CSV table of C-alpha atoms and ligand atoms in Angstrom, one decimal:
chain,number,residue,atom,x,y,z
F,201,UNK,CA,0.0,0.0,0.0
F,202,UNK,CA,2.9,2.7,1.0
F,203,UNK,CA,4.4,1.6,-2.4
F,204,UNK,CA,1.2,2.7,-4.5
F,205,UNK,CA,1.1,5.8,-2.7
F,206,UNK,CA,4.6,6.8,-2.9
F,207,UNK,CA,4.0,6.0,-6.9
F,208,UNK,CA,0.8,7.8,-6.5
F,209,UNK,CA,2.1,10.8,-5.6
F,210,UNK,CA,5.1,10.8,-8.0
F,211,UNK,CA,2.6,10.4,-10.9
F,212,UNK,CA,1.2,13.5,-9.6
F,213,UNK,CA,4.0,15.7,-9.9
F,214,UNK,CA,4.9,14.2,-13.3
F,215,UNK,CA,0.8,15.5,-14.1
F,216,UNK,CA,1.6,18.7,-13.0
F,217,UNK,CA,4.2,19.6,-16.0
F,218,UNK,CA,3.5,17.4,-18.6
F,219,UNK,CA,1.1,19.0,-20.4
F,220,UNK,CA,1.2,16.9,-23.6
F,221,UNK,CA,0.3,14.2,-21.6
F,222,UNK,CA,-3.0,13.2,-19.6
F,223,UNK,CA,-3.0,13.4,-16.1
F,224,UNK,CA,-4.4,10.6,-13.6
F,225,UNK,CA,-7.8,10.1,-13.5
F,226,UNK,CA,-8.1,12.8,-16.6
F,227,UNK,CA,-10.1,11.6,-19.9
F,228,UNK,CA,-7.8,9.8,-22.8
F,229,UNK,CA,-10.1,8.6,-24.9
F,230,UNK,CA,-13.8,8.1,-26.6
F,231,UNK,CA,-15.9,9.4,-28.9
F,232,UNK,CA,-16.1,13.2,-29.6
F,233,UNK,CA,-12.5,13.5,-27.1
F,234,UNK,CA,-10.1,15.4,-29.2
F,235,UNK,CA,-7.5,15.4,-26.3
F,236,UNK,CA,-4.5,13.5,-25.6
F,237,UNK,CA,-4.8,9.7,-25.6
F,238,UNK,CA,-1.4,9.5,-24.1
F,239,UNK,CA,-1.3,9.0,-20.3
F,240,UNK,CA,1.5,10.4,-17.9
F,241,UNK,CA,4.3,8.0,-17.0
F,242,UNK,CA,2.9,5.1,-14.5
F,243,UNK,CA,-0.4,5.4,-15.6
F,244,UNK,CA,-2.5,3.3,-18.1
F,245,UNK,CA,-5.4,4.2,-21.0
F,246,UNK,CA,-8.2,2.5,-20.1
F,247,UNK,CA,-11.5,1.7,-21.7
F,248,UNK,CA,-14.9,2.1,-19.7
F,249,UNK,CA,-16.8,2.5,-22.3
F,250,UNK,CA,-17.4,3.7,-26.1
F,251,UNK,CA,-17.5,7.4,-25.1
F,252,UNK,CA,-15.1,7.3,-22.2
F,253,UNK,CA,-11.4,5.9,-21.5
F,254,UNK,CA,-9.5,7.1,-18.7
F,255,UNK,CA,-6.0,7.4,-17.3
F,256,UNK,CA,-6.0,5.1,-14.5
F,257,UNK,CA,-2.7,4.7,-11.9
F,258,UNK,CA,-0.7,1.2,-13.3
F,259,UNK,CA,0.9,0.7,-15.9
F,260,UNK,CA,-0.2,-1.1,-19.2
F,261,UNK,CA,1.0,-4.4,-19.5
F,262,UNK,CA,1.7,-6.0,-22.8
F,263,UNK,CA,-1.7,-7.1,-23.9
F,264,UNK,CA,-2.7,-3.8,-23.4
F,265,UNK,CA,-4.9,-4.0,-20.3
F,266,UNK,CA,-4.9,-2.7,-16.6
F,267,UNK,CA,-2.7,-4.9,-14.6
F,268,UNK,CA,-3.2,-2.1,-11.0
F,269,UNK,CA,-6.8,-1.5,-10.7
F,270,UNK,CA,-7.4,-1.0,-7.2
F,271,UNK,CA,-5.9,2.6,-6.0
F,272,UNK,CA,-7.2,3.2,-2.5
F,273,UNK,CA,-4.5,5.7,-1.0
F,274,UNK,CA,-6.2,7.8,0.9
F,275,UNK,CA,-9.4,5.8,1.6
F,276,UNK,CA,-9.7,4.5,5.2
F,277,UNK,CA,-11.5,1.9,4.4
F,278,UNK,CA,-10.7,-0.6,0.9
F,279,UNK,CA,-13.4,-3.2,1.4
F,280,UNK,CA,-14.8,-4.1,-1.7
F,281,UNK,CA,-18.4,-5.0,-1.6
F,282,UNK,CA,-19.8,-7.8,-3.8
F,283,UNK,CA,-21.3,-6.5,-7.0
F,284,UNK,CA,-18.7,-3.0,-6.9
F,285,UNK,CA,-16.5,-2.8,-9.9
F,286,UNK,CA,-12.9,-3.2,-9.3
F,287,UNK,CA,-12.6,-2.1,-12.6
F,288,UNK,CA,-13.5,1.3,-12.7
F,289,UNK,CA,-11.3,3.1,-9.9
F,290,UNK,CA,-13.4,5.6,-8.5
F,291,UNK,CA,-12.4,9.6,-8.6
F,292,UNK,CA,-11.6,8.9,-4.7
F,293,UNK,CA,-9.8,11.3,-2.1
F,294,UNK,CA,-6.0,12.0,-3.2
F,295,UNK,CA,-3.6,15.2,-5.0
F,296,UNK,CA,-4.9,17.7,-7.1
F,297,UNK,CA,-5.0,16.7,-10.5
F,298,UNK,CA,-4.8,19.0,-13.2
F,299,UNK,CA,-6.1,19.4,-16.3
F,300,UNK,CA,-4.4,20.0,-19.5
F,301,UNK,CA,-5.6,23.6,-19.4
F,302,UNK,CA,-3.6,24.5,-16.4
F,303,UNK,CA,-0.4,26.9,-16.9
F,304,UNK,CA,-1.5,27.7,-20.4
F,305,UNK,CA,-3.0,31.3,-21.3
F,306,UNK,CA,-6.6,31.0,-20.8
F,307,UNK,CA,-8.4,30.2,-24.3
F,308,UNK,CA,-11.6,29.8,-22.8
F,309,UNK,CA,-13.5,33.1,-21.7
F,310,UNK,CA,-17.2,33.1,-20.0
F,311,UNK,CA,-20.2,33.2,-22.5
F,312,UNK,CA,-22.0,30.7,-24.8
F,313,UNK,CA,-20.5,28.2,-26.3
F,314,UNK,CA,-21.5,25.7,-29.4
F,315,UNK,CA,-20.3,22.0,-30.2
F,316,UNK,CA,-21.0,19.5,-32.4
F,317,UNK,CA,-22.6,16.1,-30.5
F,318,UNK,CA,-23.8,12.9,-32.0
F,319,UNK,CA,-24.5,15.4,-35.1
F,320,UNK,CA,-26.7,18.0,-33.1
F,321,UNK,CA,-25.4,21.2,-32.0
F,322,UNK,CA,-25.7,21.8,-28.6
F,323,UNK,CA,-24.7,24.8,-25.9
F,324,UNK,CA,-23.5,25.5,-23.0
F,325,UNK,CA,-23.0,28.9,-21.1
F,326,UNK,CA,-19.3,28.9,-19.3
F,327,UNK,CA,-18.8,31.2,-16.4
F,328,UNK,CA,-14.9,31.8,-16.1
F,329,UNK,CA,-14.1,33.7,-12.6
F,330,UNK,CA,-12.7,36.9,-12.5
F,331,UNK,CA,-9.6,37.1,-12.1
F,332,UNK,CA,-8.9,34.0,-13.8
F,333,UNK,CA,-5.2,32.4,-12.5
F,334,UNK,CA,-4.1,29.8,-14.9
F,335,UNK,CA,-2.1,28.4,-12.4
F,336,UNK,CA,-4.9,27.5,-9.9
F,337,UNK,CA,-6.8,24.6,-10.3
F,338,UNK,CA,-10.5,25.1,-10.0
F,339,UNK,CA,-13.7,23.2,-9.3
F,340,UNK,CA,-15.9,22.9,-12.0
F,341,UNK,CA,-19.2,22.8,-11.1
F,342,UNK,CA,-22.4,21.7,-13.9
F,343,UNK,CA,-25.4,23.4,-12.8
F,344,UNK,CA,-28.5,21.7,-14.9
F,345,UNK,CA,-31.7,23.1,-15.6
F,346,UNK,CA,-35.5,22.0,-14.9
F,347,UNK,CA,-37.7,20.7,-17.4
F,348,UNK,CA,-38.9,24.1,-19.7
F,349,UNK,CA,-36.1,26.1,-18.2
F,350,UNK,CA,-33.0,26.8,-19.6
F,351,UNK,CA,-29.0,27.7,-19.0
F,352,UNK,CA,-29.7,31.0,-19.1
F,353,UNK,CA,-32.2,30.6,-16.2
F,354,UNK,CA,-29.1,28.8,-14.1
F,355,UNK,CA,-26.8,31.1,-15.4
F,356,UNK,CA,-28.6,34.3,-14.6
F,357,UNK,CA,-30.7,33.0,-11.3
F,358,UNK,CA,-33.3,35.3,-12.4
F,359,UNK,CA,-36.5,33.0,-13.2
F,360,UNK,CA,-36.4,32.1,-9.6
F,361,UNK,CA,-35.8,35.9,-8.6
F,362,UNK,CA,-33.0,36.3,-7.2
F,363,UNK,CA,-29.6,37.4,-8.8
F,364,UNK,CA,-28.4,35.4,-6.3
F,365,UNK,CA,-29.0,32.2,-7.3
F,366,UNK,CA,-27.0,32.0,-10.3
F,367,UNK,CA,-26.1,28.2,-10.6
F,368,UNK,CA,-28.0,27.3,-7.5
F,369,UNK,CA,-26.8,29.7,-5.4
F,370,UNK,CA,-23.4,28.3,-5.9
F,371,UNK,CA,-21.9,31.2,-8.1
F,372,UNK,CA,-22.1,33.8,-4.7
F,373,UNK,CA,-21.0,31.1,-2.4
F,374,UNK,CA,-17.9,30.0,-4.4
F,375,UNK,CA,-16.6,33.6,-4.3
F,376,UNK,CA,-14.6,33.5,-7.8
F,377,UNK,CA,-13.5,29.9,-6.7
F,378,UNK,CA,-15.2,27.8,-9.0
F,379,UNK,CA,-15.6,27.2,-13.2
F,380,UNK,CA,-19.2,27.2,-14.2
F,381,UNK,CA,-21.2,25.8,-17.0
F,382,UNK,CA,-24.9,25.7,-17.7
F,383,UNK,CA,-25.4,23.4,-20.4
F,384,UNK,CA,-28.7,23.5,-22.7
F,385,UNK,CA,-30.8,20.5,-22.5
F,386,UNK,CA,-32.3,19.2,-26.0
F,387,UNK,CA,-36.5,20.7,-25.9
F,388,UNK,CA,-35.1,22.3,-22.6
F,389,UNK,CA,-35.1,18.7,-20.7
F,390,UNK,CA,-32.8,15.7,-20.4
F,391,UNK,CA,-34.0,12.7,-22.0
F,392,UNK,CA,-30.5,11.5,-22.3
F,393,UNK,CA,-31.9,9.3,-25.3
F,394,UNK,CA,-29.1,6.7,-26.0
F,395,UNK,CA,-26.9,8.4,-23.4
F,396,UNK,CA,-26.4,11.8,-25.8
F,397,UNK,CA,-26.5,14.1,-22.9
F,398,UNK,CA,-23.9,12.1,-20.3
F,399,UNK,CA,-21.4,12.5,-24.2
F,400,UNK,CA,-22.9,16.1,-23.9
F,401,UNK,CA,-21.4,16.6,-20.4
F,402,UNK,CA,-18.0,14.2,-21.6
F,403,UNK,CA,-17.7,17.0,-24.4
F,404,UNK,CA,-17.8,19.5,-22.4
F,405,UNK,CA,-15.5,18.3,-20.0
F,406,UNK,CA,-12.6,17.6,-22.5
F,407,UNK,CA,-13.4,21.0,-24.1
F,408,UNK,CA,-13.5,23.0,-20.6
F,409,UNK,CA,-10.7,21.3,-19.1
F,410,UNK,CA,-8.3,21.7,-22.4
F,411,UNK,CA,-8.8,25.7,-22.2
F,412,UNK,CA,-8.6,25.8,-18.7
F,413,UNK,CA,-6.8,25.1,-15.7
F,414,UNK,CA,-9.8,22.5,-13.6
F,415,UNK,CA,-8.8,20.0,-10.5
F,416,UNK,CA,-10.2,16.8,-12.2
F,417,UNK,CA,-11.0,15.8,-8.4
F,418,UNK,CA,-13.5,18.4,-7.8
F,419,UNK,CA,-16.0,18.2,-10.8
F,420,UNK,CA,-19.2,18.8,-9.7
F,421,UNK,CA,-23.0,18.4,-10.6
F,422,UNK,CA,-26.5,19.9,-9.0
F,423,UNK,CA,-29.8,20.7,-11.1
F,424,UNK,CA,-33.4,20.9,-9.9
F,425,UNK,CA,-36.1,18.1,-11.1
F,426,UNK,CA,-35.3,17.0,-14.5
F,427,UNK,CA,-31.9,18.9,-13.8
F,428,UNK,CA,-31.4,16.4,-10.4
F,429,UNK,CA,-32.5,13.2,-12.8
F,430,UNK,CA,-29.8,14.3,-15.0
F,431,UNK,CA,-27.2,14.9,-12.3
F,432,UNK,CA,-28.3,11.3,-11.2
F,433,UNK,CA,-27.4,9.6,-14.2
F,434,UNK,CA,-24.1,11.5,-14.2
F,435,UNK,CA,-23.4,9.9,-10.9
F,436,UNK,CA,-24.6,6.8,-12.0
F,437,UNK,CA,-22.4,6.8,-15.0
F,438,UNK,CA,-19.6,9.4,-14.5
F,439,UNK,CA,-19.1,8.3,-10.8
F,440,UNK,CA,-15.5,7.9,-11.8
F,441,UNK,CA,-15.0,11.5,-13.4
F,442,UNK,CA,-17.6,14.0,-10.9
F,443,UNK,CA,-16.6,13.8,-7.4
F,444,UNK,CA,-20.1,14.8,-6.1
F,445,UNK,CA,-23.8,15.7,-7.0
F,446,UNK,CA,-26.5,17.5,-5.4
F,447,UNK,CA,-30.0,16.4,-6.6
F,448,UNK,CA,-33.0,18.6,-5.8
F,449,UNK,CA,-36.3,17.2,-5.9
F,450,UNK,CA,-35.2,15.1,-8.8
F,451,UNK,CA,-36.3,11.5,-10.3
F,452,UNK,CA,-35.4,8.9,-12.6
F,453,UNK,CA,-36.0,10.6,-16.0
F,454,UNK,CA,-32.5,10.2,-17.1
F,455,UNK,CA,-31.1,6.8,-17.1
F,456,UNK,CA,-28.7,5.2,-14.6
F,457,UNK,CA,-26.5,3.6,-17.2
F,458,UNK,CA,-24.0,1.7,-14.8
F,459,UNK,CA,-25.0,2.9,-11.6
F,460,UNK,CA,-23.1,0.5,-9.6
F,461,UNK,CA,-20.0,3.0,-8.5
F,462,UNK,CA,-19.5,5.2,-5.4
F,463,UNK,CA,-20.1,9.1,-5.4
F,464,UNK,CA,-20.2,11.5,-2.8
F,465,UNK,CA,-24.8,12.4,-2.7
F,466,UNK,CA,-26.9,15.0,-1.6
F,467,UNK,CA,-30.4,14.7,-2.0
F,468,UNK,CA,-33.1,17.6,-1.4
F,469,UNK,CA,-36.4,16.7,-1.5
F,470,UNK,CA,-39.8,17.9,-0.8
F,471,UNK,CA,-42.2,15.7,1.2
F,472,UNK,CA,-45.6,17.4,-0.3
F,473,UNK,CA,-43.9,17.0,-3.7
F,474,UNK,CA,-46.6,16.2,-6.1
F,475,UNK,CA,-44.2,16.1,-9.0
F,476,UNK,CA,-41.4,13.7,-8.8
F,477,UNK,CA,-42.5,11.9,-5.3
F,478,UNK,CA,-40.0,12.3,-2.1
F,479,UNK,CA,-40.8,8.4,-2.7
F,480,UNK,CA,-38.8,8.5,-5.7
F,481,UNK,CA,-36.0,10.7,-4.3
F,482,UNK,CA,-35.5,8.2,-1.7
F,483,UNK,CA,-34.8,5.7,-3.8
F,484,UNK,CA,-32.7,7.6,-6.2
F,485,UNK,CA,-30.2,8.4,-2.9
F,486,UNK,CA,-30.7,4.9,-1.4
F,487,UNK,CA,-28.7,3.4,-4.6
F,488,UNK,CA,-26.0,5.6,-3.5
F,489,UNK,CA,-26.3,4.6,0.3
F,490,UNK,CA,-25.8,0.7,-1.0
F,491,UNK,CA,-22.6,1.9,-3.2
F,492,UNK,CA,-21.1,3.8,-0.9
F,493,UNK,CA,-21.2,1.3,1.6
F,494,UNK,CA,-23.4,3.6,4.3
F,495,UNK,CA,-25.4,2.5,7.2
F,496,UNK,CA,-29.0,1.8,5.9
F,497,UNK,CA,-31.7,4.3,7.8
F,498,UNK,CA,-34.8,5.2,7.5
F,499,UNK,CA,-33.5,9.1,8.2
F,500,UNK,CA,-36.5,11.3,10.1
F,501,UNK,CA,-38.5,13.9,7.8
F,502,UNK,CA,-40.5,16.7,9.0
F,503,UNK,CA,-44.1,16.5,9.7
F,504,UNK,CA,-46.4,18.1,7.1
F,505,UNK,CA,-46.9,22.1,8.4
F,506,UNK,CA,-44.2,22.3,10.4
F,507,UNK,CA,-42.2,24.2,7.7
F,508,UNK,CA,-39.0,23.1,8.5
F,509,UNK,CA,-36.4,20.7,7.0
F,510,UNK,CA,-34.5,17.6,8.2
F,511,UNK,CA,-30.7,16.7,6.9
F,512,UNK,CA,-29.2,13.6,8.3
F,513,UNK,CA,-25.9,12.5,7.0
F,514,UNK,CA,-25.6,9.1,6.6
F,515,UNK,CA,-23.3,6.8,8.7
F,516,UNK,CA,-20.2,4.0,8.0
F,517,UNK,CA,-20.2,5.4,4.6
F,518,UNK,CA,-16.5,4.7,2.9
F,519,UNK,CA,-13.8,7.5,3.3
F,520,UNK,CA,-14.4,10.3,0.8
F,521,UNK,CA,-18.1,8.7,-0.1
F,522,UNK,CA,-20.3,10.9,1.9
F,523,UNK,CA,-24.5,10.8,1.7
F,524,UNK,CA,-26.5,13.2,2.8
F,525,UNK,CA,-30.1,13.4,3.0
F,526,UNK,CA,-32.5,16.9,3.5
F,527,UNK,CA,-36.6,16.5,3.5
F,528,UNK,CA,-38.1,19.3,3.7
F,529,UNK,CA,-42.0,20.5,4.0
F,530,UNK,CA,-43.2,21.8,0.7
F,531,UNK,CA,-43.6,20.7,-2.7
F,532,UNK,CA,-41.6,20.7,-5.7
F,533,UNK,CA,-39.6,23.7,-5.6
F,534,UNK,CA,-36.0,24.5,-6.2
F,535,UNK,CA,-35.5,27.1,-3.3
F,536,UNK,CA,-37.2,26.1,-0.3
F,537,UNK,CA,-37.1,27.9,3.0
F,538,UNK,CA,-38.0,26.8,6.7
F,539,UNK,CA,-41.7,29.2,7.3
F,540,UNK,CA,-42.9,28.9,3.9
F,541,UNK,CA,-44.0,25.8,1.3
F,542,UNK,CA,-43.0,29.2,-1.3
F,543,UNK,CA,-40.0,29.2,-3.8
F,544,UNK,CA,-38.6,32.4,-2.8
F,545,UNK,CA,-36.3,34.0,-0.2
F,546,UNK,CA,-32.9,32.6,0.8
F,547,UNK,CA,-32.6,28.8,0.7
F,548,UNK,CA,-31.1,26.2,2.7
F,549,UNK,CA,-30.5,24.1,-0.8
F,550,UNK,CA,-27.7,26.8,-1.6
F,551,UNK,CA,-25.8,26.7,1.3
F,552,UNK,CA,-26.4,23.0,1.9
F,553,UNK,CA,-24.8,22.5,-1.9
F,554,UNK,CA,-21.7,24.3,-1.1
F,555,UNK,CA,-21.2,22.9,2.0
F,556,UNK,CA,-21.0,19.5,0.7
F,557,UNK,CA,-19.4,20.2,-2.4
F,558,UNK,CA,-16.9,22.5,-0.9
F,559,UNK,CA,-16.2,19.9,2.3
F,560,UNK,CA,-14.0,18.1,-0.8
F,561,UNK,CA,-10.4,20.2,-1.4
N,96,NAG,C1,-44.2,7.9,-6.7
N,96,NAG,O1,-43.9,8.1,-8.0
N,96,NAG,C2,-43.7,6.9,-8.7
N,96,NAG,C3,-43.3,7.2,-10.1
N,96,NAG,O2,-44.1,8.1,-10.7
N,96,NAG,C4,-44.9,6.0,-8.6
N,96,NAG,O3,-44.6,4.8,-9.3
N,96,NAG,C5,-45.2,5.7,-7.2
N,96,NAG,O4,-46.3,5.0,-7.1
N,96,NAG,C6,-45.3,7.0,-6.4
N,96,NAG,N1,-45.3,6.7,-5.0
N,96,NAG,C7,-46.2,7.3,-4.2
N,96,NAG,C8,-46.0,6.9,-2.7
N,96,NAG,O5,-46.9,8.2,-4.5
């Protein structure tokens, strides 16, 4: 174990100026990647599936495959459960890892951006901080929109009115800390027909990280109702690549291709939702309760008309693989409040985000 973390960490500061060459963990293959397919030194090109490959610590051995697939360096705990992948090595506690954007001039500025996916051109708004250093490696953080609205509504935070809640809230609370990026849903949802819209967010990711300098340990994803389904089925299926979600008041509308990997969860969910039932939300976090190796509970919820909300953060969950659970008494909203079922004011869901996306460094 010292041995793999000794080589862990030199493969780090080989990431850190080779530029040519993919860091750990970083994307090195798939279809629509246009980025290097070469790994650093030490570490190994591996296939997960047609749209994703992955630099993974080990080297290749002459057949081509994986020969070091578990990497558990900083996790406390390394039991494998039946039915978890040793495979796919999840984005787990460790170094900064940079992206090839980092210590190059910036080529990426804030605004909307095009690409070509699957043959349909999609978009994205990108919100670069101010003060951009090229030298710092920042969290990316997706913020995905409801069903009908769009990335200018997370971009701007005005359809739920408030400036304040551009990206969830998450833009104020980052302070200049964190790359943002509203993608655009096809028919302003996320059908994710065929898996187009987790090779949407791959896209993007390659693209983002290529112009600018992203720590490929804290990529991050939140979105309300179809925006939380969608963030689901990133964590389902990029559990390797996101270190974290946050799904408000989502459902299963997107998939869970794979599904069967770790990733740190927050779910918000309201018990009056008429929507996309709490029922439903539970289930959606209790898959990630199960992979993450958590206690199971049955975590308490406030009682309709008390106007409050209840967070428990789940127990015995592996090192790095946090779940955390909020009900709260309203319906399907994206800002609720204790003292009101309304979707205005200040909300808990913003802070609550940051504070468990922003608990990871
Ligand atoms: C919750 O929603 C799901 C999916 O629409 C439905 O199958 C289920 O019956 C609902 N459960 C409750 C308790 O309303």
């Amino acid at each position: 174990m010292k041995s793999v973390l000794v080589s862990l960490s030199a493969l780090v500061g080989l990431a850190q100026v080779v530029y040519g060459q993919q860091s750990v963990w970083g994307q090195c293959g798939g279809i629509g990647y246009s980025g290097s397919t070469v790994c650093v030194s030490g570490a190994c090109c591996t296939f997960q599936n047609a749209y994703y490959s992955q630099c993974l610590p080990g080297s290749c051995n002459p057949s081509g495959t994986q020969t070091t697939t578990r990497v558990s360096t900083t996790m406390a705990t390394t039991t494998s459960r039946p039915g978890t992948s040793s495979t796919t090595t999840p984005n787990n506690p460790g170094s900064t890892s940079l992206s090839p954007g980092c210590g190059k001039g910036a080529t990426l500025t804030s605004g909307t951006k095009s690409m070509t996916v699957n043959g349909k051109t999609r978009q994205y708004i990108l919100r670069v901080p101010n003060n951009y250093d090229q030298n710092k490696p920042y969290r990316l953080i997706f913020g995905l929109h409801w069903l009908s609205g769009t990335m200018t509504d997370v971009a701007t935070g005005q359809t739920v009115q408030r400036d304040v809640w551009s990206y969830y809230g998450l833009q104020q609370l980052a302070g200049e800390s964190a790359i943002f990026v509203a993608p655009q849903g096809l028919n302003n949802g996320w059908a994710n027909s065929g898996g187009e819209d987790i090779t949407f967010i791959d896209q993007i990711l390659s693209t983002v990280e290529a112009g600018l300098c992203v720590n490929q340990k804290l990529r991050f994803a939140t979105g309300f109702s179809y925006g939380g389904a969608m963030s689901y089925s990133i964590a389902c299926t990029r559990a390797s690549v996101f270190r974290a979600v946050a799904v408000l008041s989502g459902g299963l509308l997107s998939g869970c291709s794979g599904g069967n990997d770790p990733i740190a969860y927050l779910g918000i969910h309201g018990i009056q939702d008429s929507v996309l039932n709490i029922s439903g939300g539970r289930t959606l976090r209790d898959r990630f309760v199960r992979n993450n190796g958590c206690n199971s509970m049955s975590p308490a919820e406030p009682s309709q008309g008390s106007l409050t909300h209840i967070k428990t953060e789940y127990t015995g969950c592996r090192s790095g693989y946090p779940v955390t659970w909020i009900a709260f008494d309203a319906g399907h909203i994206a800002a609720p409040r204790d003292g009101s079922t309304g979707d205005s004011g200040s909300t808990f869901s913003s802070r609550e985000t940051w504070s468990f996306f922003s608990q990871f460094t």
